CSV table of C-alpha atoms in Angstrom, one decimal:
chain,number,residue,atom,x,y,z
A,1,UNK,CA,129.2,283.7,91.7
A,2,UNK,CA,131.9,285.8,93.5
A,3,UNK,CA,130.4,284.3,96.9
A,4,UNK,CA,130.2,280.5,95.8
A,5,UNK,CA,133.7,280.5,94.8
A,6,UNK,CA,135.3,282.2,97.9
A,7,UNK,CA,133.3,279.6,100.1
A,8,UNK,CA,134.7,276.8,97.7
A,9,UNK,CA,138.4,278.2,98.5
A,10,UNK,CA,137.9,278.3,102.0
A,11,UNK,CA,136.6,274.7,102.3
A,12,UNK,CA,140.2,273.4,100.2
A,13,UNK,CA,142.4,275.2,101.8
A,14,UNK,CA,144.2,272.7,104.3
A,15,UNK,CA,145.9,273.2,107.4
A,16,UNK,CA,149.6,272.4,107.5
A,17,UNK,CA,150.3,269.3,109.5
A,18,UNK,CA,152.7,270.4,112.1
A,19,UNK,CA,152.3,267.8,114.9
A,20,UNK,CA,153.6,263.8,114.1
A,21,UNK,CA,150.8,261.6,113.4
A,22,UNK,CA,151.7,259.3,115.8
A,23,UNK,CA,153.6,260.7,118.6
A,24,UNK,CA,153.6,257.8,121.1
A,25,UNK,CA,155.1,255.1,118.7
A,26,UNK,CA,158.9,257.0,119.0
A,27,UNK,CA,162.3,255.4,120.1
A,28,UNK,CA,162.3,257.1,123.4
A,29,UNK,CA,158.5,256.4,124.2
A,30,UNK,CA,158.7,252.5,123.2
A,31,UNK,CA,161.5,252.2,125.0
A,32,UNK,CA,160.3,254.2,128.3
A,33,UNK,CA,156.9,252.0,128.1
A,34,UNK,CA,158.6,248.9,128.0
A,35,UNK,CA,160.8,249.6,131.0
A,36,UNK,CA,157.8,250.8,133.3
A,37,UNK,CA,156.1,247.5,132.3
A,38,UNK,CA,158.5,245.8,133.3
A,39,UNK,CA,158.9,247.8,136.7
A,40,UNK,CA,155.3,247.4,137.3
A,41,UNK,CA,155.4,243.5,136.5
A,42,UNK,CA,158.1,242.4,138.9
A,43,UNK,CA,156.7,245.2,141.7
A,44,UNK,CA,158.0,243.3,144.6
A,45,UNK,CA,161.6,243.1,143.0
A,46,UNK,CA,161.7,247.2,142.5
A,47,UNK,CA,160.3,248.2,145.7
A,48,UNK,CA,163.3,246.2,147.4
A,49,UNK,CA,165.9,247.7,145.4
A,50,UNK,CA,164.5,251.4,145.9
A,51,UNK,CA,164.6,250.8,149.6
A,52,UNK,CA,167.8,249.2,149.4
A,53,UNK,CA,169.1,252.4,147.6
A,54,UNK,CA,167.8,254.6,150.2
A,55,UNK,CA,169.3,252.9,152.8
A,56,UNK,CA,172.8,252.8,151.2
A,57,UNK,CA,172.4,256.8,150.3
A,58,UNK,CA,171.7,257.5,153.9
A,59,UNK,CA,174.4,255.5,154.8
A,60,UNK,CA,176.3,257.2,152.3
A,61,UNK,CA,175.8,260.7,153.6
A,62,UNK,CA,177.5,259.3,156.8
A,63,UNK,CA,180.6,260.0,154.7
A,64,UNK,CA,180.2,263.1,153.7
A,65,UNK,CA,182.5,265.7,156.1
A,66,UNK,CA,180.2,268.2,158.1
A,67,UNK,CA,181.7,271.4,157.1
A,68,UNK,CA,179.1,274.1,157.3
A,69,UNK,CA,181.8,277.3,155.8
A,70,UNK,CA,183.9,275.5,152.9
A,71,UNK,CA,186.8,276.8,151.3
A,72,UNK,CA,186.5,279.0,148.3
A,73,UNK,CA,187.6,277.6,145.0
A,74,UNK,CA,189.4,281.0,144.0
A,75,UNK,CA,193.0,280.0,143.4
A,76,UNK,CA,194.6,282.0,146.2
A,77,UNK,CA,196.6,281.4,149.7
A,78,UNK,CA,197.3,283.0,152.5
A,79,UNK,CA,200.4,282.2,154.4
A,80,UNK,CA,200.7,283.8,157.7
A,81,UNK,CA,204.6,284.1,159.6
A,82,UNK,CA,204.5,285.0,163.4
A,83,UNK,CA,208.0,285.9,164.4
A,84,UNK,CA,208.4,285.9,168.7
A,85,UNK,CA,206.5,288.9,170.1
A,86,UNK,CA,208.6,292.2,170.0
A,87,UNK,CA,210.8,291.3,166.8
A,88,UNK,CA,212.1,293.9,164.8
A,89,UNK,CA,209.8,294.7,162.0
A,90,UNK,CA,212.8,295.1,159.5
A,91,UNK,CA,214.0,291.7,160.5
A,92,UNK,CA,210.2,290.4,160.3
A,93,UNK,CA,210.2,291.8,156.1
A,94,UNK,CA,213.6,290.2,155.4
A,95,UNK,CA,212.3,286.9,156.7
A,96,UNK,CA,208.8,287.7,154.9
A,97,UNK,CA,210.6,288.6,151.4
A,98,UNK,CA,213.1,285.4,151.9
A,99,UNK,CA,210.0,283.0,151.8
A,100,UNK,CA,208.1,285.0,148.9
A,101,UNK,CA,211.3,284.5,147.1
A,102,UNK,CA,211.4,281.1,147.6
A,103,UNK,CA,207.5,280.7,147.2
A,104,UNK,CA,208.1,282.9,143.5
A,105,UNK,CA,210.3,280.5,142.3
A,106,UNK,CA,207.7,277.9,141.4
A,107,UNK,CA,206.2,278.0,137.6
A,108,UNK,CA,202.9,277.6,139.1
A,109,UNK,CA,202.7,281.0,141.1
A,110,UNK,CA,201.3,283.6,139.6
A,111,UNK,CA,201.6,286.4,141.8
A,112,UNK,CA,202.2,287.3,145.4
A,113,UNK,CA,201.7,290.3,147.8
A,114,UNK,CA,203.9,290.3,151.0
A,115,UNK,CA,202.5,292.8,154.0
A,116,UNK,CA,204.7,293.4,157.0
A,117,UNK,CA,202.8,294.7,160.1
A,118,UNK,CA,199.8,294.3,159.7
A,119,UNK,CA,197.1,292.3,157.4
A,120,UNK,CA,196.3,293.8,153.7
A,121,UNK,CA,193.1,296.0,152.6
A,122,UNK,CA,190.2,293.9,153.2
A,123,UNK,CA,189.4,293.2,149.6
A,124,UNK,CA,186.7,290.3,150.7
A,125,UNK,CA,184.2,290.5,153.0
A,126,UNK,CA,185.6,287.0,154.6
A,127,UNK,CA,188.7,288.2,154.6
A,128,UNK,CA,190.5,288.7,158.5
A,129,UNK,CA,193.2,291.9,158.6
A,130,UNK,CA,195.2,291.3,161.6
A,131,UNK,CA,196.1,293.8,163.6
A,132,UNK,CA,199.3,296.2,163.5
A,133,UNK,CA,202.5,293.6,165.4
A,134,UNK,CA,205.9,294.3,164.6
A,135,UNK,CA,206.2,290.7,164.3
A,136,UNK,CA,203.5,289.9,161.7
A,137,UNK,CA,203.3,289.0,157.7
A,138,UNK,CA,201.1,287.8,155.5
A,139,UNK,CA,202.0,286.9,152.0
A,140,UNK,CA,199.5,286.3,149.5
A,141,UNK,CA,199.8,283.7,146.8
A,142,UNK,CA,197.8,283.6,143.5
A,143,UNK,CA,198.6,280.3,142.0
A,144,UNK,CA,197.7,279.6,137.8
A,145,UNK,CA,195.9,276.6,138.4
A,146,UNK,CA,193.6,275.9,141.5
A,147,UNK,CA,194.2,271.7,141.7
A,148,UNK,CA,198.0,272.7,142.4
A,149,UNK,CA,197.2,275.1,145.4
A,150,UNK,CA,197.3,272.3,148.1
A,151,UNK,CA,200.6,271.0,146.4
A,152,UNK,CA,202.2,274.2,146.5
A,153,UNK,CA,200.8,275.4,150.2
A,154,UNK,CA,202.3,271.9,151.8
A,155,UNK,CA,205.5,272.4,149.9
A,156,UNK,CA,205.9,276.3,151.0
A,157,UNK,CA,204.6,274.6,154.9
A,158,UNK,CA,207.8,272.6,154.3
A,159,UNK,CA,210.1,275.0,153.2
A,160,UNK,CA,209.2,277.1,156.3
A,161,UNK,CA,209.1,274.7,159.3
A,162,UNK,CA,213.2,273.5,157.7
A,163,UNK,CA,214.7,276.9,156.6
A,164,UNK,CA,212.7,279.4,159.8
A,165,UNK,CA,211.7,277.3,162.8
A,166,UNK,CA,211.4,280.3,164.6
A,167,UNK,CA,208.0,281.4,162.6
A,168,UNK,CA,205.1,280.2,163.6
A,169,UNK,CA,203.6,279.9,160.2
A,170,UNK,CA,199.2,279.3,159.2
A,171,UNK,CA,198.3,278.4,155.7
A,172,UNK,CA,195.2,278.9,155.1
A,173,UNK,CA,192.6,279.8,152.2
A,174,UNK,CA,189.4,282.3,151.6
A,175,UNK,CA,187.0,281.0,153.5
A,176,UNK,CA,182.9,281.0,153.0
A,177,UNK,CA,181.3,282.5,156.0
A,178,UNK,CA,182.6,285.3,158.7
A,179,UNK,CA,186.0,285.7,158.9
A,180,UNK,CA,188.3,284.2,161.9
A,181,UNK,CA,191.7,284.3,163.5
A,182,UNK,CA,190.9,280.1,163.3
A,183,UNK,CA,189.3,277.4,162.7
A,184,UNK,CA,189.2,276.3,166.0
A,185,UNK,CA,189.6,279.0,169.3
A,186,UNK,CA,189.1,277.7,172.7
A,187,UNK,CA,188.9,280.5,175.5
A,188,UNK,CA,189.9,280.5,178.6
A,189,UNK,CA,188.2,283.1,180.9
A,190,UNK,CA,189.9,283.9,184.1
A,191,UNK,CA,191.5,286.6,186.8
A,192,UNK,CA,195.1,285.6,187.1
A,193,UNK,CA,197.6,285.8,183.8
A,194,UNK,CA,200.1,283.2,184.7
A,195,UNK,CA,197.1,281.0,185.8
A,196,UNK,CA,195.5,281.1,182.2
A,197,UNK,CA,198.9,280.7,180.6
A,198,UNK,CA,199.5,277.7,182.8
A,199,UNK,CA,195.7,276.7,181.5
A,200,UNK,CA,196.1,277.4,178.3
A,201,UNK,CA,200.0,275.3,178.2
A,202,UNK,CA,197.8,272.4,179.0
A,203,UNK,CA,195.1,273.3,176.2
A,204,UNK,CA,198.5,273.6,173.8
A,205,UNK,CA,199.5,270.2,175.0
A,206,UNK,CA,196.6,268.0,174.2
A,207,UNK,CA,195.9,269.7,170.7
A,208,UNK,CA,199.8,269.1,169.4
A,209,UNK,CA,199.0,265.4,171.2
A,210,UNK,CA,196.4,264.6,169.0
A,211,UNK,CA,198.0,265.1,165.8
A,212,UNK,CA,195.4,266.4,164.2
A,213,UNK,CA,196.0,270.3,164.4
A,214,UNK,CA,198.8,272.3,163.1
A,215,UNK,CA,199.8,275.1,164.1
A,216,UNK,CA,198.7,275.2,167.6
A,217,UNK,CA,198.9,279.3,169.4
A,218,UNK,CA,197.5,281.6,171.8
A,219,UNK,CA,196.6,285.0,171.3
A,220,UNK,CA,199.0,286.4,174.0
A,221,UNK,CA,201.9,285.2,172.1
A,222,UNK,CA,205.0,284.8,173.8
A,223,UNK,CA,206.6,286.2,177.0
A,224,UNK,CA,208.9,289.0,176.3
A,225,UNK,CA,212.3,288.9,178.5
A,226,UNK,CA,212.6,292.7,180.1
A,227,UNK,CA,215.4,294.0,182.1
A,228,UNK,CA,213.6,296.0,185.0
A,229,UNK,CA,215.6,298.4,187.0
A,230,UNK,CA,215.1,299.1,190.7
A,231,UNK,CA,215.2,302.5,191.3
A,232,UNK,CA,216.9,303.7,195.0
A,233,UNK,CA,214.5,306.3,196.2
A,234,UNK,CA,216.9,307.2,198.8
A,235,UNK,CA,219.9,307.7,196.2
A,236,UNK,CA,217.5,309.5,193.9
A,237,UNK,CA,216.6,312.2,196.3
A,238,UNK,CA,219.7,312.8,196.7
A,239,UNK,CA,221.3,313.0,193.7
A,240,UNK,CA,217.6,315.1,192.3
A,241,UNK,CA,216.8,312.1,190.0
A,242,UNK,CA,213.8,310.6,190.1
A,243,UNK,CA,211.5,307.2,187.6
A,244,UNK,CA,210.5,309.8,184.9
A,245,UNK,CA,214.5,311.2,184.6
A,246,UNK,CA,214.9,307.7,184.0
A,247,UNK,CA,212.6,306.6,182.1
A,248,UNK,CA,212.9,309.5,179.4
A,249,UNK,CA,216.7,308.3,179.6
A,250,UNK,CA,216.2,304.8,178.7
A,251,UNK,CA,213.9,305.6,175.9
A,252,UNK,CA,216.0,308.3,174.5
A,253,UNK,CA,219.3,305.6,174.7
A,254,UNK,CA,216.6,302.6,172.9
A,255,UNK,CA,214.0,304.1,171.0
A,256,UNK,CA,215.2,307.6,170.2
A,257,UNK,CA,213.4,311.2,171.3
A,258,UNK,CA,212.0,313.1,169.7
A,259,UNK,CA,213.3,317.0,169.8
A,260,UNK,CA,211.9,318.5,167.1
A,261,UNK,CA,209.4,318.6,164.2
A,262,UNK,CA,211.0,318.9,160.4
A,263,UNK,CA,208.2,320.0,157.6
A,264,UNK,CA,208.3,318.9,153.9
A,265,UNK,CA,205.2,320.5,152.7
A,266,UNK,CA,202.3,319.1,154.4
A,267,UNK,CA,204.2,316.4,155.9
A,268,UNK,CA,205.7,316.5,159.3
A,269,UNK,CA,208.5,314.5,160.2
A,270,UNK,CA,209.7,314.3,164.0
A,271,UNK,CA,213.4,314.7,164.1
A,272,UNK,CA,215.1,311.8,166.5
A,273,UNK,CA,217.9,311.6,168.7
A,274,UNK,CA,219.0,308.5,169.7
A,275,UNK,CA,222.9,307.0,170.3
A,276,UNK,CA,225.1,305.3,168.4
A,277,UNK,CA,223.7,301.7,166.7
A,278,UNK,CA,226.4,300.2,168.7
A,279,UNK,CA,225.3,301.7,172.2
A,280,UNK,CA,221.6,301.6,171.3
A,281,UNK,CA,220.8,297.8,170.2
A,282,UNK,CA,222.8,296.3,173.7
A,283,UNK,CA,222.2,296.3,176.9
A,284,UNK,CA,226.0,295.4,178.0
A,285,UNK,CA,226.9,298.9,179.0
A,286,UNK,CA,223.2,299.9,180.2
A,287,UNK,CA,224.3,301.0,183.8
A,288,UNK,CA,226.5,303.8,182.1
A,289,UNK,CA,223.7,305.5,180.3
A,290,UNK,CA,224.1,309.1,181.7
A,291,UNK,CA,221.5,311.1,183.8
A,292,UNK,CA,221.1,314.7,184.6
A,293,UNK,CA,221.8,315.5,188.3
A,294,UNK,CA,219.9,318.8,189.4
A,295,UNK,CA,221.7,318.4,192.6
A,296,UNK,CA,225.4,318.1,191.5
A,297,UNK,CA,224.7,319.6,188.2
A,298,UNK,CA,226.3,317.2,185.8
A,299,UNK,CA,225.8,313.9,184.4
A,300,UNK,CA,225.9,310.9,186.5
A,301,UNK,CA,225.7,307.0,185.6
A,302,UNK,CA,222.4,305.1,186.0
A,303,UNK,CA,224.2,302.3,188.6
A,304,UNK,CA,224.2,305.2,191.0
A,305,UNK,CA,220.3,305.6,191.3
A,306,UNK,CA,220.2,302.0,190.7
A,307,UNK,CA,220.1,299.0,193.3
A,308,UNK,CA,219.2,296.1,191.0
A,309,UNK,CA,218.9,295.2,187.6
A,310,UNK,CA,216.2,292.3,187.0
A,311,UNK,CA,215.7,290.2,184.5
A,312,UNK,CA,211.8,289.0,183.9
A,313,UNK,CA,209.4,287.6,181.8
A,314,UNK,CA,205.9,289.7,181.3
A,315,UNK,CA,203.1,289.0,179.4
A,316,UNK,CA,203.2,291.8,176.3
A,317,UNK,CA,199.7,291.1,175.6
A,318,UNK,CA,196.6,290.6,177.9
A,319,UNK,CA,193.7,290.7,176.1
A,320,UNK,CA,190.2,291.1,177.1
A,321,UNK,CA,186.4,290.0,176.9
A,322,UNK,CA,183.4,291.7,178.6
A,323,UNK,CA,186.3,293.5,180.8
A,324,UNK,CA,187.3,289.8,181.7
A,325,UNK,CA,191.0,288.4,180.8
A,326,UNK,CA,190.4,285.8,178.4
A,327,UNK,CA,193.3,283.9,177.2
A,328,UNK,CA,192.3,282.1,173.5
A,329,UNK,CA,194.1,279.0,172.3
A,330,UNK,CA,194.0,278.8,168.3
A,331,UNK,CA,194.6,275.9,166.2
A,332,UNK,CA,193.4,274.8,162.6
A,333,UNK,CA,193.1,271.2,161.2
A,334,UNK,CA,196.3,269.7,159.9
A,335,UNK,CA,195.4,269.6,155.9
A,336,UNK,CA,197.6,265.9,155.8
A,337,UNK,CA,194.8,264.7,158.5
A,338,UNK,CA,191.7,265.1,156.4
A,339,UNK,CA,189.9,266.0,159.6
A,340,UNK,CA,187.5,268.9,159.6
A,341,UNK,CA,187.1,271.6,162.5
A,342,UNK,CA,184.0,269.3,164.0
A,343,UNK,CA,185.8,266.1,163.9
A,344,UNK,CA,188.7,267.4,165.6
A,345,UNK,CA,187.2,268.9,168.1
A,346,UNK,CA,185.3,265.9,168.7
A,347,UNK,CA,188.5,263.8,169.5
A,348,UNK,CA,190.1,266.4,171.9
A,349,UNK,CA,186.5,267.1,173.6
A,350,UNK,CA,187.0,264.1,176.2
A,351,UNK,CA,190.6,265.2,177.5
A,352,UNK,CA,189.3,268.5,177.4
A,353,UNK,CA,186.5,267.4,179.6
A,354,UNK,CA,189.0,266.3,182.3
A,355,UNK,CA,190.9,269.4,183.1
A,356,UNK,CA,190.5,270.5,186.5
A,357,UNK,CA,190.0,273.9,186.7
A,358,UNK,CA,190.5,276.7,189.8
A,359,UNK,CA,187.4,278.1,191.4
A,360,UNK,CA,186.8,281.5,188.8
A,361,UNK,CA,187.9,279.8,185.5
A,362,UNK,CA,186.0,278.6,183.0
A,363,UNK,CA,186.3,277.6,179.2
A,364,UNK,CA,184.6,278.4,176.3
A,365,UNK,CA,184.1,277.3,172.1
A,366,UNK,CA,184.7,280.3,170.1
């Protein structure tokens, strides 16, 4: 009895019906049926518009710029000030905190870091810390919203080119990929300095020609302006004065010596001696800096060991490549242009290409 009714149970007992009992006769699959039959019934008609669409989408990616690193869509700016090459670096932070003032003014920022000398901790790996100049800042701009970034970077691009024509200002954003002094950097490899300057005049030329670039510089920066004395080996010997009496003289009267060491618990601190502000920062009264004469044994003026006094240009900076001088001409796309690095490059390529060049120099992409 016990078996006949469990087997009775067992044969009642339905499954639930889960699954729809007709799953093909929905909205979506009516409606997708009825489109590929009508696809498949006018075959001729849809093959000629899908090959019409390809051809327009590879025509379309014809307008697409080529830029293989793009710009990162964190809300952040970099604006770089190069003040002429041996500027003071106090005068380099008052300009640097004069345009982070300005820049600070605008509801949109929301932070900024100025450094003076040299670049900032490289919190990024794409990030590019310049090296320690005297005549370098950075300032660092967080803005609240990203979509006002380029506004504000072309209105602080402004503001510097009218108020400090002197700085030779980059704005430029964190960049995907490795990190670079530019966008664009065009060597020139060579023996003689004032050859590749003259080169690299001519490189400066054709990009601020174009248009296209902004700001257009060379890693060299610019000549500094020295006064050079000519020392009179004939009065020297006879007065017991020779370079290195002057030399430590003209560095003691302009930079200060040092003469002793202070300590302040683990720090030392070199004690200075240097003239008067007034003496020190002019060079009106520079043939009356006093020298020691072992001969007469008292102090004698520098225009008696002196014939000349020239004044010259030198090159501050030479830098180098594989042990060879290479002079490198930077530049970055003008943002008002729209052009990217390739597109610019293509238009300067041909006058580029027509440069006549001494026997031993050569160019180079870097």
């Amino acid at each position: 009895v016990f078996i006949n009714w469990s087997e009775k149970r067992r044969s009642t007992a339905q499954p639930e019906q889960t699954e729809p009992s007709a799953p093909y006769q929905g909205i979506v699959f009516r409606l997708y049926r009825q489109a590929l039959g009508g696809l498949l019934r006018f075959r001729l008609t849809t093959l000629t518009v899908m090959v019409a669409l390809l051809a327009l989408s590879l025509y379309g990616f014809t307008l697409v710029k080529q830029n293989f690193f793009p710009s990162s869509s964190t809300p952040v700016f970099f604006t770089d000030l190069w003040l002429p090459y041996g500027t003071d670096i106090h005068y380099t932070a008052n300009t640097a905190a004069d345009i982070a003032r300005f820049i600070n003014q605008d509801p949109e920022v929301a932070a900024t870091v100025t450094t003076v000398g040299q670049g900032a901790l490289r919190f990024t790996l794409t990030y590019d810390a310049a090296r320690q100049y005297s005549n370098f800042a950075q300032i660092m701009v967080r803005v609240k919203d990203g979509r006002q970034l380029d506004a504000l970077a072309l209105k602080t691009e402004a503001y510097i080119e009218q108020n400090f024509p002197q700085v030779n200002q980059r704005i430029k954003r964190i960049q995907f990929g490795s990190a670079s002094d530019s966008a664009i950097a065009l060597r020139v490899i060579g023996p003689d300095p004032e050859v590749l300057r003259h080169i690299g005049s001519q490189l400066d030329a054709i990009f601020l020609a174009d248009g296209s670039t902004f700001p257009v510089r060379n890693d060299w920066q610019e000549r500094s302006k020295v006064i050079r004395p000519v020392y009179s080996a004939l009065r020297g010997q006879e007065l017991g004065i020779d370079k290195r009496d002057i030399d430590q003289a003209l560095r003691m009267n302009f930079s200060g010596d040092a003469v002793g060491i202070f300590r302040d618990g683990s720090r030392l601190m070199p004690v200075m001696l240097y003239p008067a502000d007034e003496e020190r920062q002019s060079v009106d009264h520079i043939e009356n800096i006093q020298l020691w004469s072992a001969a007469l044994q008292h102090f004698v003026p520098l225009s008696n060991v002196i014939s000349d006094f020239r004044l010259e240009w030198e090159n501050p900076l030479i830098m180098r490549r594989d042990r060879t001088r290479v002079l490198t001409v930077q530049t970055d796309p003008d943002p008002a242009s729209g052009l990217t690095s390739a597109q610019v490059v293509a238009r300067v390529q041909p006058q580029i290409d027509q440069l006549k060049l001494p026997a031993g120099y050569r160019l180079e992409w870097g």
